Coordinates of C-alpha atoms in Angstrom, one line a residue:
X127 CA 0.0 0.0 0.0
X128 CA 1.5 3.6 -1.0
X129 CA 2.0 6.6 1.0
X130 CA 0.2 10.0 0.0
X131 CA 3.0 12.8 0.2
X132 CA 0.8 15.6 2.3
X133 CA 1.3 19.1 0.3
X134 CA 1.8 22.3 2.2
X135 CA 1.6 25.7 1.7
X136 CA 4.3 28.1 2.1
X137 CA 3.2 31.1 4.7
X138 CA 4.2 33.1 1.8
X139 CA 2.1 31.5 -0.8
X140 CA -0.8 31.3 1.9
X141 CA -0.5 35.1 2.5
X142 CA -0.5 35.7 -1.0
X143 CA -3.7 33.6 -1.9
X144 CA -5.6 35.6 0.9
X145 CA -4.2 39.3 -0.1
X146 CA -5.8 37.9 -3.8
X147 CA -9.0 37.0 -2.7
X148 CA -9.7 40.2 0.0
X149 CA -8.6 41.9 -3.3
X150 CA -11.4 40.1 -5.5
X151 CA -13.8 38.9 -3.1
X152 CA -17.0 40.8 -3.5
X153 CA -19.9 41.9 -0.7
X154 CA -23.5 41.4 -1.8
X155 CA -26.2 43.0 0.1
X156 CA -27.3 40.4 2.4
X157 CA -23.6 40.0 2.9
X158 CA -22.3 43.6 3.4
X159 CA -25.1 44.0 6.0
X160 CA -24.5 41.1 7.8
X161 CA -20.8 42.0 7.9
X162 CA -21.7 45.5 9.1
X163 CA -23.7 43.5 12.2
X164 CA -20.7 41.4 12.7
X165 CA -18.4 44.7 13.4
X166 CA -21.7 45.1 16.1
X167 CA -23.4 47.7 13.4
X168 CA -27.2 46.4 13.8
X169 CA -30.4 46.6 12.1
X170 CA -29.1 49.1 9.1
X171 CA -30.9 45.9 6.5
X172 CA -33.9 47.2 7.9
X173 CA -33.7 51.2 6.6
X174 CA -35.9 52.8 4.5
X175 CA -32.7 53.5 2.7
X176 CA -30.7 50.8 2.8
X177 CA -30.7 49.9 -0.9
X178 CA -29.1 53.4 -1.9
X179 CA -26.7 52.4 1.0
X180 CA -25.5 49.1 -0.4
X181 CA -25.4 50.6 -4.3
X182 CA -23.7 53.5 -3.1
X183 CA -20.9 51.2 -1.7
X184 CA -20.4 48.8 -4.7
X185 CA -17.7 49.5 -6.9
X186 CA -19.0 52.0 -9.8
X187 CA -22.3 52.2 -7.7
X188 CA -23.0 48.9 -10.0
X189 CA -25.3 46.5 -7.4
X190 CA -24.1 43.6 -9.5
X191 CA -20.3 44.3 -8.7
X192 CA -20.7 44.5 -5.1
X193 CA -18.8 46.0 -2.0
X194 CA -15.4 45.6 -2.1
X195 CA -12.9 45.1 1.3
X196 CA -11.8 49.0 0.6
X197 CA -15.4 50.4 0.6
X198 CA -16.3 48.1 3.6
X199 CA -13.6 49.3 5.6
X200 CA -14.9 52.7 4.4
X201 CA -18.5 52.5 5.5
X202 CA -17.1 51.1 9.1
X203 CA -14.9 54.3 9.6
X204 CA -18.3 56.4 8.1
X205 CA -20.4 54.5 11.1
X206 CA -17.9 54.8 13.6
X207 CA -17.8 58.7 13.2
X208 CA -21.4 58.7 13.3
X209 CA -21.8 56.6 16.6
X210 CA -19.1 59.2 18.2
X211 CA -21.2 62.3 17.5
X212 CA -24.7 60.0 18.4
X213 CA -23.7 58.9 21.9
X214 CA -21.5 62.4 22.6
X215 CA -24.8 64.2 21.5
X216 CA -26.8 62.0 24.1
X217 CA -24.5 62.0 27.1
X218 CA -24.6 65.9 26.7
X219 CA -28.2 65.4 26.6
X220 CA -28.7 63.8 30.1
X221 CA -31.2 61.6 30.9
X222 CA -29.2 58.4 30.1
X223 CA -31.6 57.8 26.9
X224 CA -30.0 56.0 23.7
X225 CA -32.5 58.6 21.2
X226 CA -32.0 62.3 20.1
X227 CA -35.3 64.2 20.3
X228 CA -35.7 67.3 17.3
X229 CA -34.3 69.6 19.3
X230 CA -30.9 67.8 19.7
X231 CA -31.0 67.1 16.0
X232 CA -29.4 70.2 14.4
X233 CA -26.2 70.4 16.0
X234 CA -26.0 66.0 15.6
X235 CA -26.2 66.4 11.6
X236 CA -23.8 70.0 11.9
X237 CA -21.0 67.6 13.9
X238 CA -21.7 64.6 11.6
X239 CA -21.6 66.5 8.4
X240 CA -18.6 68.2 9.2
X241 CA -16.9 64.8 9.6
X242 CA -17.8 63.4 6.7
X243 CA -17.9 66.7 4.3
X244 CA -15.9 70.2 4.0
X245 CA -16.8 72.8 6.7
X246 CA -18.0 75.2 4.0
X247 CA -20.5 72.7 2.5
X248 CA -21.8 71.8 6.3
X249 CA -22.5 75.5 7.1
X250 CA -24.2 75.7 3.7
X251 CA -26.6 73.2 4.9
X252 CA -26.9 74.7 7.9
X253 CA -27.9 78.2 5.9
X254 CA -30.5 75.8 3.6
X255 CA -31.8 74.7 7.0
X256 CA -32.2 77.5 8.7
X257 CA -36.0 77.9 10.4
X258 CA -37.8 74.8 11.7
X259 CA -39.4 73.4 8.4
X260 CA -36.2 72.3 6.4
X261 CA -35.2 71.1 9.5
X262 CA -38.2 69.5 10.6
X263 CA -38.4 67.6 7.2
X264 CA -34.9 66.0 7.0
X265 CA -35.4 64.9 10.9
X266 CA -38.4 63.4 9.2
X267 CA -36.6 61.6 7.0
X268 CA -35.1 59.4 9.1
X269 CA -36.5 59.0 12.8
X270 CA -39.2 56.7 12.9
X271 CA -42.5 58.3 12.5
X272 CA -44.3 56.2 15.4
X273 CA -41.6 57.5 17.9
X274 CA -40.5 60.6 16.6
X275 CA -36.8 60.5 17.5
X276 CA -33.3 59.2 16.3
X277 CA -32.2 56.3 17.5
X278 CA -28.3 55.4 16.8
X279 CA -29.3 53.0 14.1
X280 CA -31.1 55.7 12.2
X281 CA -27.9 58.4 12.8
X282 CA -25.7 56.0 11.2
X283 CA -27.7 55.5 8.1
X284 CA -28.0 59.4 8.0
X285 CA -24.2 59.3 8.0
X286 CA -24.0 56.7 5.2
X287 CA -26.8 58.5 2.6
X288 CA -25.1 61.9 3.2
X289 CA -21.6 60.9 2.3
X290 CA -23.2 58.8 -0.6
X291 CA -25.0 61.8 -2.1
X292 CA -21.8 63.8 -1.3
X293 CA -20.0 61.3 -3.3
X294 CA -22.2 61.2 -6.0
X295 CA -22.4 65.3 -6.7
X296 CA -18.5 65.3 -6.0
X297 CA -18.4 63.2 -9.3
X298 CA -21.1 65.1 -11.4
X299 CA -19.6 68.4 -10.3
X300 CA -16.1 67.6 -11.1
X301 CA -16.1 69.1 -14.6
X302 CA -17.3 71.5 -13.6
X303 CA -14.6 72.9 -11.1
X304 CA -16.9 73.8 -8.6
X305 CA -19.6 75.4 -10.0
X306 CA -22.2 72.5 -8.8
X307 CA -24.5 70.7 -11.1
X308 CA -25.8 71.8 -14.1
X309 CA -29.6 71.2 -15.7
X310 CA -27.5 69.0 -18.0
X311 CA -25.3 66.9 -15.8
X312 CA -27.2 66.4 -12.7
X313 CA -28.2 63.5 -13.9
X314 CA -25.4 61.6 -14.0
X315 CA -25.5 62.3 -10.1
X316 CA -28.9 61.1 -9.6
X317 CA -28.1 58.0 -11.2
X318 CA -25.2 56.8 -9.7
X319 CA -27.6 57.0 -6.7
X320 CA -29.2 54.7 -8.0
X321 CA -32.3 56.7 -8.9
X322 CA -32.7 56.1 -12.4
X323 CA -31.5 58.2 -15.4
X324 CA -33.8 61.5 -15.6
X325 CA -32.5 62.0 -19.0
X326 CA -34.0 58.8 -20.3
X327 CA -37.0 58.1 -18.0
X328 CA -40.1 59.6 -19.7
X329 CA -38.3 60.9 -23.0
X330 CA -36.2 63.0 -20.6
X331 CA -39.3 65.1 -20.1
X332 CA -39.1 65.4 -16.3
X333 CA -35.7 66.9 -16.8
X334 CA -36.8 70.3 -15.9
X335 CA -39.3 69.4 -13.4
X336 CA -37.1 67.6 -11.2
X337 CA -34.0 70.3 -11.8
X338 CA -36.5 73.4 -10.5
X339 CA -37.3 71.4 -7.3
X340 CA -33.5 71.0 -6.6
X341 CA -32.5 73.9 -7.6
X342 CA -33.7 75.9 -4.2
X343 CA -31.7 79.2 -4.6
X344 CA -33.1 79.6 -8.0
X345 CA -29.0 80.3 -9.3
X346 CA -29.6 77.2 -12.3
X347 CA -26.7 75.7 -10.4
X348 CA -27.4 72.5 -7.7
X349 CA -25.0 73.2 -4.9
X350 CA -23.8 70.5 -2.5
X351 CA -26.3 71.8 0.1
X352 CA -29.1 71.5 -2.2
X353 CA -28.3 68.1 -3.6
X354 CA -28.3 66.7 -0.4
X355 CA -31.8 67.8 0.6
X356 CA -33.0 66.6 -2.7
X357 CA -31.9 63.6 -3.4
X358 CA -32.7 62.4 0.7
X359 CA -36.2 63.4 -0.3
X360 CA -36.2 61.3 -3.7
X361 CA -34.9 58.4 -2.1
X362 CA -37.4 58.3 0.5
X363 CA -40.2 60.9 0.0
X364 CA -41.8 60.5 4.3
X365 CA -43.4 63.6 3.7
X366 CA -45.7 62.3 1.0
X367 CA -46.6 59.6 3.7
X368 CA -47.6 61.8 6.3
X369 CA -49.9 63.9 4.4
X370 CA -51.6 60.8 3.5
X371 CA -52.0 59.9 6.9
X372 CA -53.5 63.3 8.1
X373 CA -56.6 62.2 5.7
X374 CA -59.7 61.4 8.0
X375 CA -60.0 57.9 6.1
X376 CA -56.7 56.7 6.7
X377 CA -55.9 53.5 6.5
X378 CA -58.3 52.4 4.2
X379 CA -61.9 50.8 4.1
X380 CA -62.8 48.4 7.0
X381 CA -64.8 46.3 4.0
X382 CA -61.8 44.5 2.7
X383 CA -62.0 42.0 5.2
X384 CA -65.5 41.3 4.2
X385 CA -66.8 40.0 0.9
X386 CA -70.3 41.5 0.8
X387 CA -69.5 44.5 2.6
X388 CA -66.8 45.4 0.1
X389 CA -69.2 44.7 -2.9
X390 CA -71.6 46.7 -1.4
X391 CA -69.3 50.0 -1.0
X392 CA -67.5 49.2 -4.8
X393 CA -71.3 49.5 -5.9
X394 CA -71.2 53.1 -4.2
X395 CA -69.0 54.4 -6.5
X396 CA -71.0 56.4 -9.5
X397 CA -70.0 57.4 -13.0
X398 CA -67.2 60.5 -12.5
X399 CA -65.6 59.2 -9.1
X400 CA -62.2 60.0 -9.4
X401 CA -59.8 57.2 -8.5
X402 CA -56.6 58.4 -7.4
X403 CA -53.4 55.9 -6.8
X404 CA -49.8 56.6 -5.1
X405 CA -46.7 54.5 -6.4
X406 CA -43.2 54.6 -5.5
X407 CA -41.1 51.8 -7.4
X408 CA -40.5 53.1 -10.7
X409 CA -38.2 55.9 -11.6
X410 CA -40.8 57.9 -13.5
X411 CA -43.3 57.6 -10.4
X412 CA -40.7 58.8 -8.1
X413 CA -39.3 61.5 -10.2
X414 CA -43.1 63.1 -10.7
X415 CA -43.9 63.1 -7.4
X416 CA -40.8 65.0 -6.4
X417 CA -41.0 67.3 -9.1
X418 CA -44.9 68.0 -8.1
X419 CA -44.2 67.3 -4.5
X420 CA -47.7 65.2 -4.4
X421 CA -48.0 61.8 -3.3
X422 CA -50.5 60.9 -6.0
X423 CA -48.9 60.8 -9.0
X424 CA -51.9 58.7 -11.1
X425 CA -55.4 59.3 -11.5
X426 CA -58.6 57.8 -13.4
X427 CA -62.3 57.6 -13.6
X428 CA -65.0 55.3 -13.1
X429 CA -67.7 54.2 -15.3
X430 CA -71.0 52.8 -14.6
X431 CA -71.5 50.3 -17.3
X432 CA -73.4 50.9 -20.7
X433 CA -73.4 49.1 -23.9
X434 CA -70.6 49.6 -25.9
X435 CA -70.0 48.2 -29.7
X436 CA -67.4 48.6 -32.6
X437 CA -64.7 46.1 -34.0
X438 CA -61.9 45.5 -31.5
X439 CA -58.7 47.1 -31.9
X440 CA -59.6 48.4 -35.7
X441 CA -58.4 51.9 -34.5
X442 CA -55.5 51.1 -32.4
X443 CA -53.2 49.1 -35.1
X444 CA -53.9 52.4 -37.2
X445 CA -52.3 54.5 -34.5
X446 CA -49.6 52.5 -34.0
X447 CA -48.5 52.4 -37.6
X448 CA -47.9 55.9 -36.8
X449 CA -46.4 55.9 -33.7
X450 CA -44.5 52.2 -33.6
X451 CA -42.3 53.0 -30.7
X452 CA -45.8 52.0 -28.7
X453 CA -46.1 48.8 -29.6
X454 CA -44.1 47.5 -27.0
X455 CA -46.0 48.7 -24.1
X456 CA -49.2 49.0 -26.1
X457 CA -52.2 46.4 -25.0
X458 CA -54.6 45.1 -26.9
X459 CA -58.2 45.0 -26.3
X460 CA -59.0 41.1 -25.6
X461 CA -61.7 39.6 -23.3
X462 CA -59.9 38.5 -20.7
X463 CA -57.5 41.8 -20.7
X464 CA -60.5 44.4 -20.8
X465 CA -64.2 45.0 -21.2
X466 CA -63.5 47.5 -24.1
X467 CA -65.6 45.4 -26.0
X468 CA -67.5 43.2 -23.6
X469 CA -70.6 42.5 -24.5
X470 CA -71.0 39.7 -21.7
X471 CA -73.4 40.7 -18.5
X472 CA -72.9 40.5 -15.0
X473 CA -69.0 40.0 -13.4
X474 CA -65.8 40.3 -15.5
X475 CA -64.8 36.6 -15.8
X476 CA -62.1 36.5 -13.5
X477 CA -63.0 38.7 -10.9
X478 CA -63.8 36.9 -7.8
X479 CA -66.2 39.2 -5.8
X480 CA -70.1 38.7 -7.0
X481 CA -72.2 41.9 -7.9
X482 CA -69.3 44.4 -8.8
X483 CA -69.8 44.1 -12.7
X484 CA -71.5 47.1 -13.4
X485 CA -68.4 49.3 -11.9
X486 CA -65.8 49.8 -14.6
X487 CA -62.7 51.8 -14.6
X488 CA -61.6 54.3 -17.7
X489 CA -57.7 54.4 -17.3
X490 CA -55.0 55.3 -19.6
X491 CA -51.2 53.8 -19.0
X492 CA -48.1 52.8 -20.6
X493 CA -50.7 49.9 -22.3
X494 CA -53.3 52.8 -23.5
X495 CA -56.7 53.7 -22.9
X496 CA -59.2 51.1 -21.5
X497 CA -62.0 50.1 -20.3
X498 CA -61.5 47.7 -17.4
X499 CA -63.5 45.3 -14.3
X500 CA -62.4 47.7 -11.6
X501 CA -62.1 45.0 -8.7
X502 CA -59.8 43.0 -10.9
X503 CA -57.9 46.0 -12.2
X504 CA -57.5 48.0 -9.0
X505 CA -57.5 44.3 -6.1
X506 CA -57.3 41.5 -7.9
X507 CA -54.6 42.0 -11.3
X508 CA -51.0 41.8 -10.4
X509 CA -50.1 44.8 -8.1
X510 CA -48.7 47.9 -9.7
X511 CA -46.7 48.6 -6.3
X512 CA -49.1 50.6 -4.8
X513 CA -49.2 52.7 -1.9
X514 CA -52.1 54.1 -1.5
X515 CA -55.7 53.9 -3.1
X516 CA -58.2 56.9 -2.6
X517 CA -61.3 57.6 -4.6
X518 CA -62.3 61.4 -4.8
X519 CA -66.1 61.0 -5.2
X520 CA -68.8 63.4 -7.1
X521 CA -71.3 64.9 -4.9
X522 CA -73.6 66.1 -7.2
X523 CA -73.2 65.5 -11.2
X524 CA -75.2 66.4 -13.4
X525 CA -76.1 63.7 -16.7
X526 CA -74.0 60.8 -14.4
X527 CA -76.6 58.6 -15.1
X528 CA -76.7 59.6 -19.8
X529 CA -75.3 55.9 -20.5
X530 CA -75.5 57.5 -24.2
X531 CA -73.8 60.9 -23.1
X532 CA -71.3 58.2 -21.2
X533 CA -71.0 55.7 -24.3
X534 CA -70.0 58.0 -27.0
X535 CA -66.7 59.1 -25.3
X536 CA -66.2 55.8 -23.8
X537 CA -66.5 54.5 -28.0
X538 CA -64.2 57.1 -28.8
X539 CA -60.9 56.8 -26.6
X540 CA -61.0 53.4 -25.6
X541 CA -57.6 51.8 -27.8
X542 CA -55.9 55.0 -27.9
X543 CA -52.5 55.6 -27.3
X544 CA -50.4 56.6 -24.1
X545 CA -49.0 60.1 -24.5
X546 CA -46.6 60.2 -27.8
X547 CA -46.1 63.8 -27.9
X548 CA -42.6 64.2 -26.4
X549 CA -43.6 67.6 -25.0
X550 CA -47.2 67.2 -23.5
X551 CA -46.3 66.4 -19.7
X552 CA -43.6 68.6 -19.3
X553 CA -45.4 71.6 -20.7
X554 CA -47.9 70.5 -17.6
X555 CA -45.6 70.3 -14.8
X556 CA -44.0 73.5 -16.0
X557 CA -47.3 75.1 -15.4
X558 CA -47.8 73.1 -12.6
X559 CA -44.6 74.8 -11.3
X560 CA -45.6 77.9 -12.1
X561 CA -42.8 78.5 -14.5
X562 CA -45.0 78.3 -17.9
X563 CA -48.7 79.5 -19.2
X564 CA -50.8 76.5 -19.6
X565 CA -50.3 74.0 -22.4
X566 CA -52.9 74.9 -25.5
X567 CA -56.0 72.8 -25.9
X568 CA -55.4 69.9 -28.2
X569 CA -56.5 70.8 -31.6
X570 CA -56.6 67.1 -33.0
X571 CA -60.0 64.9 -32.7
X572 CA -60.0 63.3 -29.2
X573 CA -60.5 60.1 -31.5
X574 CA -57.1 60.6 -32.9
X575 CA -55.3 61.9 -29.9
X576 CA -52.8 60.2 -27.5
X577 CA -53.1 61.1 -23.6
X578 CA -51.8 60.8 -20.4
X579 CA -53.5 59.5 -17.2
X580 CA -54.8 62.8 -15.6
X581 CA -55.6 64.2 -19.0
X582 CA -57.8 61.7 -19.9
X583 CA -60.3 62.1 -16.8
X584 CA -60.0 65.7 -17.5
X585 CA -61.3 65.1 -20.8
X586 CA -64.2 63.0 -19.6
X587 CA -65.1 66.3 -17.2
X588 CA -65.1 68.1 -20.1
X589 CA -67.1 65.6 -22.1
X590 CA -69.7 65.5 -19.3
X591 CA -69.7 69.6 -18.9
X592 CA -68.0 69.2 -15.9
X593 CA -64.7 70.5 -16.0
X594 CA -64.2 74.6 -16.5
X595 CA -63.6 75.8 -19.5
X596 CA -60.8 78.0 -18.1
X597 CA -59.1 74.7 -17.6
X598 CA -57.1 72.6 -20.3
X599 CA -57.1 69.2 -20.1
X600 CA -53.6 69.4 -21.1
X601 CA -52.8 71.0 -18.1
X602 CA -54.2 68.7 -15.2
X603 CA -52.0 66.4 -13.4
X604 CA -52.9 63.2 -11.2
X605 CA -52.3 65.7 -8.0
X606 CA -54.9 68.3 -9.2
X607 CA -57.9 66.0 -8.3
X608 CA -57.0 65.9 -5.0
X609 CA -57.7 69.4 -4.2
X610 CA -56.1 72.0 -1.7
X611 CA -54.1 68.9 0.0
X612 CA -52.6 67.7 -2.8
X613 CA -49.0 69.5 -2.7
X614 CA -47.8 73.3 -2.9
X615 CA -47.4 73.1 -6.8
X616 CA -50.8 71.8 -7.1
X617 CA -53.5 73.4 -9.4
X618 CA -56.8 72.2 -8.1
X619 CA -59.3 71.2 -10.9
X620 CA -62.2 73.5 -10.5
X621 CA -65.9 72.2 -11.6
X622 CA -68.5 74.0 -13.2
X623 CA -71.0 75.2 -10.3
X624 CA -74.7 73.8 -10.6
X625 CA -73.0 71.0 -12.6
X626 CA -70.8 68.7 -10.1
X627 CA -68.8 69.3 -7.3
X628 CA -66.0 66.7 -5.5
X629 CA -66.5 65.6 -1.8
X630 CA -63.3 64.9 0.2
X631 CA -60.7 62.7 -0.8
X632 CA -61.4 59.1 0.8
X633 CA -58.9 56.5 1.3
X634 CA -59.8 52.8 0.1
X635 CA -56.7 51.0 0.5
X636 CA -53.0 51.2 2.2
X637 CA -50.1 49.2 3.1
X638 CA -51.1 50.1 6.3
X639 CA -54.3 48.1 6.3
X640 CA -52.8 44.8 6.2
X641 CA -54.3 43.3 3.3
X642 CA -51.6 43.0 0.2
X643 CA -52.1 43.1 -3.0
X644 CA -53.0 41.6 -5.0
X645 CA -55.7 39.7 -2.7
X646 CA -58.4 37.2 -2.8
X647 CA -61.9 37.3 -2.3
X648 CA -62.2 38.1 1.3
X649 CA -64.7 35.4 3.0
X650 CA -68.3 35.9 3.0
X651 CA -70.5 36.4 6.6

């Protein structure tokens, strides 16, 4: 029987082979977290921001490349400065308490940006700051809302989004020798936050919007100061959340848990209720609130039911001959998609809560205008990462009830396009930003025209004799229907009086409510 000669390394060779692999070895998120725990850094998984964290920390703010030993080591040395000022701030507080009330919280973020940032940029905040509302609003952004203070945890995330958007203006603004960002190249910093590119979401036509809401000082130049306000709000827009909360209606209706008690208040709803939805995944959602500073950022209409007829889709392929760049997003109208052209009675196929059939929703999207079940569209589809769902009803509106007056614009819009004019929203948020007139009425049959979401109910207002006629429907955005509450750059849509008039903004569903979505029929009494 032979002998198997053991190898061995050298201490050398070892030493080398483990200086290679720190070199190459890569954190993902679940592993640069539980690393951070490891170095006794807890619960920092759990932030509201800890995805822009993580990104911020991978090499070329590329997720996929992940977090290198270098930036590691980095974020440690970031936490540790921000654990010194946290627990110097409380032991000058008294008390012995481990959280930092708002009083204690302007001098914490002076001695943390300092730190972690040039002097002259920290004072710079500090003169954004000054008063009680700025103030009030970044404190906001990261103490939890049911406690109202800042907790260690929630100091050294602060710590680590700070120096991330620091990091990421430093590298727009470099070309530009400190003159701060640009309308043109603010972008770039935006996106290595992970944020999306504003230059390609939408056609680019949120560019100005979202530039005029960080540009405070109105000098068409972002300073450091600025971008960091900005982009903490874009990554985590709390404020948009409260106001939500403050509604009387919050968290939702009590009828989800019930089958028949949630049919019976979907029947409620009446021809012109205005349904009103808050997202915040996507890039374009996120970027239109901010530039709005609304939380609703979609709107549509519902429809008591009435016969419709035609030949499915006849129109549509027409318009996208014209405008092929749709016809990747574009839906068809098919039976089991829509009730464009749904001849059946009773409930939509495969919605399953009884007696809701007559209660349609007119919508316009990415996948065009239709007509749609609104239990399965809003509840019971696949979830468009909702927030919030409110209804804004119609008290009194007169010709609701004209199926014929109702009909003939339904017949004319449904299969239409989403907006393919490249100009359309951004003339709106200009106006809605008070920087621009409003956009012209649209001179084009509303048969042939594309649309956007909040345009789209305006036009049905308008169709109905609703809507003024000092109002375009060019000009309306999702925020407008919301009235007063909606957000400081809101234009409220104002109704003919004697002909309708809108009752308070209710809230049907939330997070909050603890029923996800999309959900089941809920069980019957």
């Amino acid at each position: 029987q032979g002998h198997l000669a053991r190898e061995f390394l050298t201490m050398q060779q070892q030493a080398g082979a483990d200086a290679l692999f720190e070199d190459f070895a890569r954190l993902d998120f679940r592993g640069f977290f539980g690393a951070l725990e490891a170095a006794g850094f807890n619960g920092l998984s759990s932030s509201p921001f800890s995805s822009y964290i993580f990104r911020s920390h991978c090499e070329e703010c590329d997720a996929a490349r992940g977090v290198n030993r270098c930036s590691f080591r980095r974020a440690l040395g970031r936490l540790l400065v921000a654990r010194g000022v946290f627990r110097a701030a409380c032991a000058e507080g008294g008390g012995g308490e481990s959280v930092l009330s708002f009083s204690s919280f302007p001098e914490l973020l002076h001695q943390v940006l300092v730190r972690v940032a040039r002097e002259e940029d920290a004072v710079g905040f500090d003169q954004l700051l000054e008063g009680d509302e700025y103030q009030k609003l970044v404190f906001q952004d990261f103490a939890a809302a049911e406690r109202n203070r800042l907790s260690e945890v929630e100091c050294g995330a602060m710590c680590l989004v700070f120096t991330a958007i620091a990091d990421a203006y430093t590298t727009g603004a470099r070309e530009r020798r400190g003159l701060g960002l640009s309308r043109h190249d603010y972008g770039r910093a935006l996106q290595r936050l992970g944020l999306g590119d504003v230059e390609r979401v939408f056609h680019g036509q949120l560019v100005d919007g979202v530039f005029e809401r960080l540009d405070i000082d109105r000098t068409s130049n972002i300073s450091l100061p600025e971008f960091w306000l900005g982009a903490a709000r874009l990554m985590h827009p709390v404020e948009h959340g409260r106001r939500l909360k403050c509604l009387p209606s919050w968290p939702g209706w009590p009828e989800f848990r019930d089958a028949e008690d949630l049919a019976r208040r979907i029947t409620s709803l009446c021809t012109g209720d205005v349904v009103l939805t808050s997202h915040e995944e996507h890039p374009v959602v996120r970027y239109l609130q901010f530039a709005l500073d609304t939380p609703w950022n979609h709107a549509a209409v519902v429809v008591r039911r009435c016969p419709l007829s035609g030949v499915a889709n006849q129109k549509t392929h027409d318009l996208l001959r014209r405008c092929p760049f749709r016809f990747k997003r574009h839906r068809f109208c098919t039976p089991g998609y829509c009730r464009c052209f749904d001849e059946e009675p009773g409930d939509f196929f495969w919605s399953k809560l009884h007696g809701t059939g007559d209660v349609m929703l007119l919508e316009c999207t990415g996948e065009g205008v239709h007509v749609y079940d609104l239990v399965q569209r809003l509840f019971e589809a696949p979830a468009g990462h909702y927030s919030a769902i409110a209804v804004r009803r119609l008290g009194k509106a007169a010709g609701r009830d004209d199926r014929e007056l109702v009909r003939i614009f339904l017949e004319k819009v449904r299969g239409s396009l989403y907006s393919t004019d490249e100009f359309e929203l951004r003339e709106a948020i200009a106006f809605e930003q008070n920087r621009a007139p409003a956009p012209q009425p649209e001179i084009l049959d509303i048969e042939c025209r594309s649309h956007f979401c909040s345009e789209l109910v305006a036009e049905f207002f308008e169709h109905m004799g609703w809507l003024s006629p000092d109002r375009s429907p060019r000009s309306v955005m999702p925020g407008d229907f919301a009235g007063v509450g909606a957000g400081p750059c809101g234009h409220p849509v104002q109704l003919l009086s004697g002909r309708a008039s809108f009752e308070p903004v209710e809230v049907v569903w939330s997070r909050e409510l603890g029923i996800p979505l999309p959900s089941g029929c809920p069980p019957k009494k």
